[in-house]
mmCIF file of C-alpha atoms in Angstrom:
data_model
loop_
_atom_site.group_PDB
_atom_site.id
_atom_site.type_symbol
_atom_site.label_atom_id
_atom_site.label_comp_id
_atom_site.label_asym_id
_atom_site.label_seq_id
_atom_site.Cartn_x
_atom_site.Cartn_y
_atom_site.Cartn_z
ATOM 1 C CA MET A 1 0.000 0.000 0.000
ATOM 2 C CA GLN A 2 1.322 3.403 -0.895
ATOM 3 C CA LYS A 3 0.358 7.044 -1.023
ATOM 4 C CA LYS A 4 1.726 9.442 -3.571
ATOM 5 C CA SER A 5 0.957 12.697 -5.350
ATOM 6 C CA MET A 6 0.194 13.281 -9.014
ATOM 7 C CA ASN A 7 0.798 16.557 -10.829
ATOM 8 C CA ARG A 8 -2.556 17.098 -12.493
ATOM 9 C CA TRP A 9 -4.915 16.361 -9.635
ATOM 10 C CA ARG A 10 -4.561 16.482 -5.891
ATOM 11 C CA LEU A 11 -4.273 12.825 -4.967
ATOM 12 C CA ASP A 12 -3.920 12.020 -1.283
ATOM 13 C CA MET A 13 -6.051 8.922 -1.582
ATOM 14 C CA ILE A 14 -4.608 5.464 -1.091
ATOM 15 C CA ILE A 15 -3.026 3.783 -4.113
ATOM 16 C CA ASN A 16 -2.361 0.069 -4.093
ATOM 17 C CA LYS A 17 -0.386 -1.645 -6.871
ATOM 18 C CA THR A 18 -0.119 -5.427 -7.056
ATOM 19 C CA THR A 19 1.597 -7.761 -9.514
ATOM 20 C CA LEU A 20 0.690 -11.457 -9.538
ATOM 21 C CA ASP A 21 1.801 -14.440 -11.579
ATOM 22 C CA ALA A 22 -0.969 -15.266 -14.074
ATOM 23 C CA GLY A 23 -0.162 -18.976 -14.092
ATOM 24 C CA LYS A 24 -0.599 -21.310 -17.049
ATOM 25 C CA ILE A 25 -3.161 -20.107 -19.600
ATOM 26 C CA ASP A 26 -4.763 -22.445 -22.133
ATOM 27 C CA ILE A 27 -6.047 -20.340 -25.038
ATOM 28 C CA ASP A 28 -8.767 -22.918 -25.752
ATOM 29 C CA HIS A 29 -10.232 -22.298 -22.299
ATOM 30 C CA CYS A 30 -10.395 -18.512 -22.693
ATOM 31 C CA ILE A 31 -13.617 -16.609 -23.223
ATOM 32 C CA GLU A 32 -14.134 -15.481 -26.779
ATOM 33 C CA LEU A 33 -16.239 -12.986 -28.672
ATOM 34 C CA LYS A 34 -16.942 -13.392 -32.379
ATOM 35 C CA GLY A 35 -14.108 -15.914 -32.626
ATOM 36 C CA ASP A 36 -11.580 -13.686 -30.816
ATOM 37 C CA LYS A 37 -9.863 -15.803 -28.142
ATOM 38 C CA ASN A 38 -7.483 -13.001 -27.177
ATOM 39 C CA ILE A 39 -10.042 -10.912 -25.341
ATOM 40 C CA PHE A 40 -8.285 -11.707 -22.044
ATOM 41 C CA LYS A 41 -5.109 -10.001 -23.316
ATOM 42 C CA ASN A 42 -6.917 -6.922 -24.546
ATOM 43 C CA ALA A 43 -9.157 -6.336 -21.546
ATOM 44 C CA LEU A 44 -9.302 -4.067 -18.537
ATOM 45 C CA TYR A 45 -10.866 -5.950 -15.617
ATOM 46 C CA LEU A 46 -12.867 -3.544 -13.469
ATOM 47 C CA ASP A 47 -14.690 -3.600 -10.146
ATOM 48 C CA LEU A 48 -15.919 -0.771 -7.930
ATOM 49 C CA GLU A 49 -16.820 -0.495 -4.283
ATOM 50 C CA HIS A 50 -19.281 2.355 -3.954
ATOM 51 C CA PHE A 51 -21.764 4.102 -1.686
ATOM 52 C CA ILE A 52 -25.353 4.605 -2.815
ATOM 53 C CA TYR A 53 -28.084 6.197 -0.741
ATOM 54 C CA LYS A 54 -31.081 6.735 -3.040
ATOM 55 C CA ILE A 55 -28.567 8.033 -5.608
ATOM 56 C CA PRO A 56 -24.855 7.220 -6.132
ATOM 57 C CA LEU A 57 -22.803 9.313 -3.698
ATOM 58 C CA CYS A 58 -19.255 8.119 -4.279
ATOM 59 C CA ILE A 59 -16.878 5.505 -5.584
ATOM 60 C CA GLY A 60 -14.999 4.280 -2.525
ATOM 61 C CA VAL A 61 -12.564 1.987 -4.348
ATOM 62 C CA PHE A 62 -11.804 2.029 -8.070
ATOM 63 C CA GLY A 63 -10.060 -1.246 -8.882
ATOM 64 C CA THR A 64 -8.692 -2.553 -12.177
ATOM 65 C CA CYS A 65 -6.228 -5.092 -13.478
ATOM 66 C CA THR A 66 -4.727 -5.975 -16.853
ATOM 67 C CA TYR A 67 -2.708 -8.845 -18.265
ATOM 68 C CA ASN A 68 0.963 -8.343 -19.171
ATOM 69 C CA SER A 69 1.603 -10.946 -21.872
ATOM 70 C CA GLU A 70 5.373 -10.354 -21.940
ATOM 71 C CA LYS A 71 5.762 -11.170 -18.255
ATOM 72 C CA ASN A 72 2.669 -13.396 -17.884
ATOM 73 C CA THR A 73 1.547 -11.309 -14.937
ATOM 74 C CA ILE A 74 -1.655 -9.735 -13.697
ATOM 75 C CA GLU A 75 -1.046 -6.064 -12.881
ATOM 76 C CA ALA A 76 -3.609 -4.423 -10.625
ATOM 77 C CA ILE A 77 -4.036 -0.854 -9.445
ATOM 78 C CA GLN A 78 -6.586 0.352 -6.905
ATOM 79 C CA TYR A 79 -7.545 3.783 -5.619
ATOM 80 C CA MET A 80 -9.367 4.256 -2.313
ATOM 81 C CA ILE A 81 -10.752 7.535 -0.996
ATOM 82 C CA GLN A 82 -9.789 8.936 2.394
ATOM 83 C CA ASP A 83 -11.894 12.097 2.592
ATOM 84 C CA LYS A 84 -14.811 13.930 0.985
ATOM 85 C CA GLN A 85 -12.623 15.712 -1.548
ATOM 86 C CA ASP A 86 -11.225 12.377 -2.756
ATOM 87 C CA ALA A 87 -14.767 11.387 -3.739
ATOM 88 C CA ARG A 88 -14.514 13.904 -6.571
ATOM 89 C CA GLU A 89 -10.845 13.404 -7.377
ATOM 90 C CA ILE A 90 -11.229 9.654 -7.811
ATOM 91 C CA LEU A 91 -13.537 10.366 -10.748
ATOM 92 C CA TYR A 92 -10.796 12.297 -12.549
ATOM 93 C CA VAL A 93 -8.390 9.458 -11.799
ATOM 94 C CA ALA A 94 -10.893 6.982 -13.259
ATOM 95 C CA ARG A 95 -11.428 9.144 -16.343
ATOM 96 C CA ASP A 96 -7.675 9.538 -16.921
ATOM 97 C CA LEU A 97 -7.011 5.804 -16.467
ATOM 98 C CA LEU A 98 -9.832 4.854 -18.823
ATOM 99 C CA THR A 99 -8.668 7.422 -21.372
ATOM 100 C CA ALA A 100 -4.991 6.396 -21.309
ATOM 101 C CA ASN A 101 -5.567 2.654 -21.265
ATOM 102 C CA GLN A 102 -4.890 0.928 -24.589
ATOM 103 C CA LYS A 103 -7.165 -2.062 -23.998
ATOM 104 C CA LYS A 104 -10.195 -2.740 -26.191
ATOM 105 C CA TYR A 105 -12.539 -4.455 -23.730
ATOM 106 C CA ILE A 106 -13.740 -3.898 -20.173
ATOM 107 C CA ILE A 107 -14.645 -7.119 -18.367
ATOM 108 C CA THR A 108 -16.932 -6.847 -15.337
ATOM 109 C CA PHE A 109 -19.401 -8.870 -13.331
ATOM 110 C CA ALA A 110 -22.861 -7.236 -13.215
ATOM 111 C CA GLY A 111 -21.110 -4.226 -14.696
ATOM 112 C CA GLU A 112 -24.299 -2.255 -15.345
ATOM 113 C CA ASN A 113 -24.344 -1.404 -11.632
ATOM 114 C CA ASP A 114 -20.796 -0.049 -11.725
ATOM 115 C CA PHE A 115 -21.306 1.834 -14.983
ATOM 116 C CA SER A 116 -24.522 3.428 -13.734
ATOM 117 C CA VAL A 117 -22.575 4.764 -10.731
ATOM 118 C CA ILE A 118 -19.666 6.011 -12.849
ATOM 119 C CA ASN A 119 -21.912 7.630 -15.452
ATOM 120 C CA PHE A 120 -24.110 9.299 -12.830
ATOM 121 C CA LEU A 121 -21.107 10.793 -11.025
ATOM 122 C CA PHE A 122 -19.360 11.800 -14.254
ATOM 123 C CA LYS A 123 -22.511 13.696 -15.237
ATOM 124 C CA LYS A 124 -22.825 15.256 -11.785
ATOM 125 C CA TYR A 125 -19.289 16.663 -11.920
ATOM 126 C CA LYS A 126 -19.404 17.428 -15.662
ATOM 127 C CA ILE A 127 -16.608 14.976 -16.478
ATOM 128 C CA LYS A 128 -16.749 14.098 -20.155
ATOM 129 C CA PHE A 129 -15.994 10.474 -20.966
ATOM 130 C CA ASN A 130 -18.210 7.888 -22.630
ATOM 131 C CA ILE A 131 -17.207 4.375 -21.595
ATOM 132 C CA GLU A 132 -19.466 2.650 -24.118
ATOM 133 C CA LYS A 133 -17.931 4.569 -27.038
ATOM 134 C CA ASN A 134 -14.363 3.749 -26.005
ATOM 135 C CA TYR A 135 -14.661 0.091 -24.971
ATOM 136 C CA SER A 136 -16.543 -3.078 -25.811
ATOM 137 C CA LEU A 137 -18.191 -4.201 -22.575
ATOM 138 C CA VAL A 138 -18.169 -7.846 -21.501
ATOM 139 C CA ASP A 139 -20.362 -8.689 -18.507
ATOM 140 C CA LEU A 140 -19.555 -12.177 -17.188
ATOM 141 C CA GLN A 141 -22.837 -12.420 -15.310
ATOM 142 C CA LYS A 142 -24.784 -11.832 -18.535
ATOM 143 C CA LYS A 143 -22.529 -14.216 -20.441
ATOM 144 C CA TYR A 144 -23.106 -16.949 -17.866
ATOM 145 C CA LEU A 145 -26.867 -16.379 -17.999
ATOM 146 C CA LYS A 146 -26.822 -16.570 -21.808
ATOM 147 C CA TYR A 147 -24.943 -19.876 -21.879
ATOM 148 C CA THR A 148 -26.531 -21.630 -18.890
ATOM 149 C CA GLY A 149 -29.838 -19.896 -18.265
ATOM 150 C CA ALA A 150 -28.824 -19.376 -14.623
ATOM 151 C CA ILE A 151 -28.431 -16.114 -12.750
ATOM 152 C CA THR A 152 -25.529 -16.289 -10.307
ATOM 153 C CA GLY A 153 -23.369 -14.068 -8.136
ATOM 154 C CA LEU A 154 -19.626 -13.627 -8.438
ATOM 155 C CA LYS A 155 -18.800 -15.554 -5.265
ATOM 156 C CA ASN A 156 -20.873 -18.538 -6.397
ATOM 157 C CA LEU A 157 -19.283 -18.418 -9.858
ATOM 158 C CA GLU A 158 -15.846 -18.474 -8.226
ATOM 159 C CA LYS A 159 -16.835 -21.711 -6.488
ATOM 160 C CA ILE A 160 -18.033 -23.204 -9.781
ATOM 161 C CA PHE A 161 -14.651 -22.320 -11.301
ATOM 162 C CA GLY A 162 -12.742 -23.752 -8.329
ATOM 163 C CA ILE A 163 -11.355 -20.356 -7.310
ATOM 164 C CA GLU A 164 -10.490 -19.964 -3.636
ATOM 165 C CA ARG A 165 -10.567 -16.445 -2.247
ATOM 166 C CA ASP A 166 -7.627 -15.092 -0.287
ATOM 167 C CA GLY A 167 -9.006 -13.042 2.583
ATOM 168 C CA GLU A 168 -12.322 -12.214 4.196
ATOM 169 C CA LEU A 169 -15.608 -11.451 2.498
ATOM 170 C CA ILE A 170 -17.031 -8.021 3.302
ATOM 171 C CA SER A 171 -20.712 -7.180 3.016
ATOM 172 C CA GLY A 172 -21.845 -4.328 0.805
ATOM 173 C CA SER A 173 -23.610 -2.710 3.763
ATOM 174 C CA ASN A 174 -20.369 -2.598 5.786
ATOM 175 C CA LEU A 175 -18.497 -1.056 2.866
ATOM 176 C CA ALA A 176 -21.270 1.503 2.414
ATOM 177 C CA LYS A 177 -21.088 2.446 6.109
ATOM 178 C CA THR A 178 -17.337 2.974 5.844
ATOM 179 C CA PHE A 179 -17.557 5.195 2.768
ATOM 180 C CA GLY A 180 -20.536 7.039 4.245
ATOM 181 C CA ARG A 181 -18.507 7.933 7.328
ATOM 182 C CA ILE A 182 -15.585 9.037 5.146
ATOM 183 C CA LEU A 183 -17.927 11.470 3.386
ATOM 184 C CA LYS A 184 -19.594 12.755 6.553
ATOM 185 C CA GLU A 185 -16.860 12.767 9.209
ATOM 186 C CA PRO A 186 -13.783 14.941 8.595
ATOM 187 C CA GLY A 187 -10.630 12.983 9.422
ATOM 188 C CA TYR A 188 -12.377 9.613 9.640
ATOM 189 C CA GLY A 189 -10.541 8.244 6.621
ATOM 190 C CA GLU A 190 -7.192 9.037 8.212
ATOM 191 C CA ARG A 191 -8.223 7.198 11.374
ATOM 192 C CA ILE A 192 -9.176 3.924 9.679
ATOM 193 C CA SER A 193 -6.749 1.208 10.742
ATOM 194 C CA LYS A 194 -4.261 -0.216 8.262
ATOM 195 C CA GLU A 195 -5.771 -3.636 8.908
ATOM 196 C CA LYS A 196 -9.228 -2.471 7.825
ATOM 197 C CA ILE A 197 -7.859 -0.684 4.743
ATOM 198 C CA ASP A 198 -5.946 -3.819 3.752
ATOM 199 C CA LYS A 199 -9.106 -5.917 4.122
ATOM 200 C CA ILE A 200 -11.101 -3.571 1.885
ATOM 201 C CA LEU A 201 -8.381 -3.384 -0.755
ATOM 202 C CA ASN A 202 -7.798 -7.142 -0.708
ATOM 203 C CA TYR A 203 -11.531 -7.785 -1.085
ATOM 204 C CA ASN A 204 -11.638 -5.563 -4.175
ATOM 205 C CA LEU A 205 -8.373 -7.036 -5.480
ATOM 206 C CA GLN A 206 -9.834 -10.542 -5.295
ATOM 207 C CA ASP A 207 -12.820 -9.343 -7.309
ATOM 208 C CA VAL A 208 -10.791 -7.926 -10.206
ATOM 209 C CA VAL A 209 -8.166 -10.694 -10.275
ATOM 210 C CA ASN A 210 -10.819 -13.412 -10.181
ATOM 211 C CA LEU A 211 -12.518 -11.821 -13.182
ATOM 212 C CA PHE A 212 -9.288 -12.557 -15.051
ATOM 213 C CA HIS A 213 -9.188 -16.167 -13.856
ATOM 214 C CA ILE A 214 -12.818 -16.713 -14.821
ATOM 215 C CA ALA A 215 -12.249 -15.202 -18.267
ATOM 216 C CA THR A 216 -9.190 -17.395 -18.902
ATOM 217 C CA ASN A 217 -10.962 -20.599 -17.802
ATOM 218 C CA TRP A 218 -14.391 -19.879 -19.268
ATOM 219 C CA ASN A 219 -14.650 -22.724 -21.766
ATOM 220 C CA LYS A 220 -13.430 -25.185 -19.165
ATOM 221 C CA TYR A 221 -16.532 -24.671 -16.999
ATOM 222 C CA VAL A 222 -19.202 -23.106 -19.211
ATOM 223 C CA ARG A 223 -20.707 -25.291 -21.936
#
């Protein structure tokens, strides 16, 4: 976990970078779209932790990962807010990352929820970026429903794919309470323990990394 500053925007929020070995990948097992089996190489894997009360109020954690084919590694980066001002700045960070990224696809799970939050907040703060015009969107929940006829959650799909999570599960309500307090209580974000921050970041990290593992083992489990 690290904190650093960027020139363009004030950025005191937490930044977490992680590199993991991708393991052995069988191209025949990888998810494909219109015959393209290299989607996994050309994708940004995205997951948000956010706070909604009637309307979206903030993105608490913006997490992504990509595949480095030269090193056969998964490279993740996460941003987590620490105060009310970060709730706006994280949107500029998200816009800049999505703009600079050279990938063609965004892979999510139930991504409509995340995109509705991003688009609502982009509009609120007059941040111009259209995700749908810049990326092809691949929603693994919709894909699974299309192929099997079953609606499932990410954690259940991980079990189907034999993926074991590293770390504790955190409920959405607990995450929402944390981000709500960050917005309402000055200094609360600075007082959160390192242990709690690590739990939140690891929970989000497991989400984005497991999207990669599901995408690269799709044809092995989905018929």
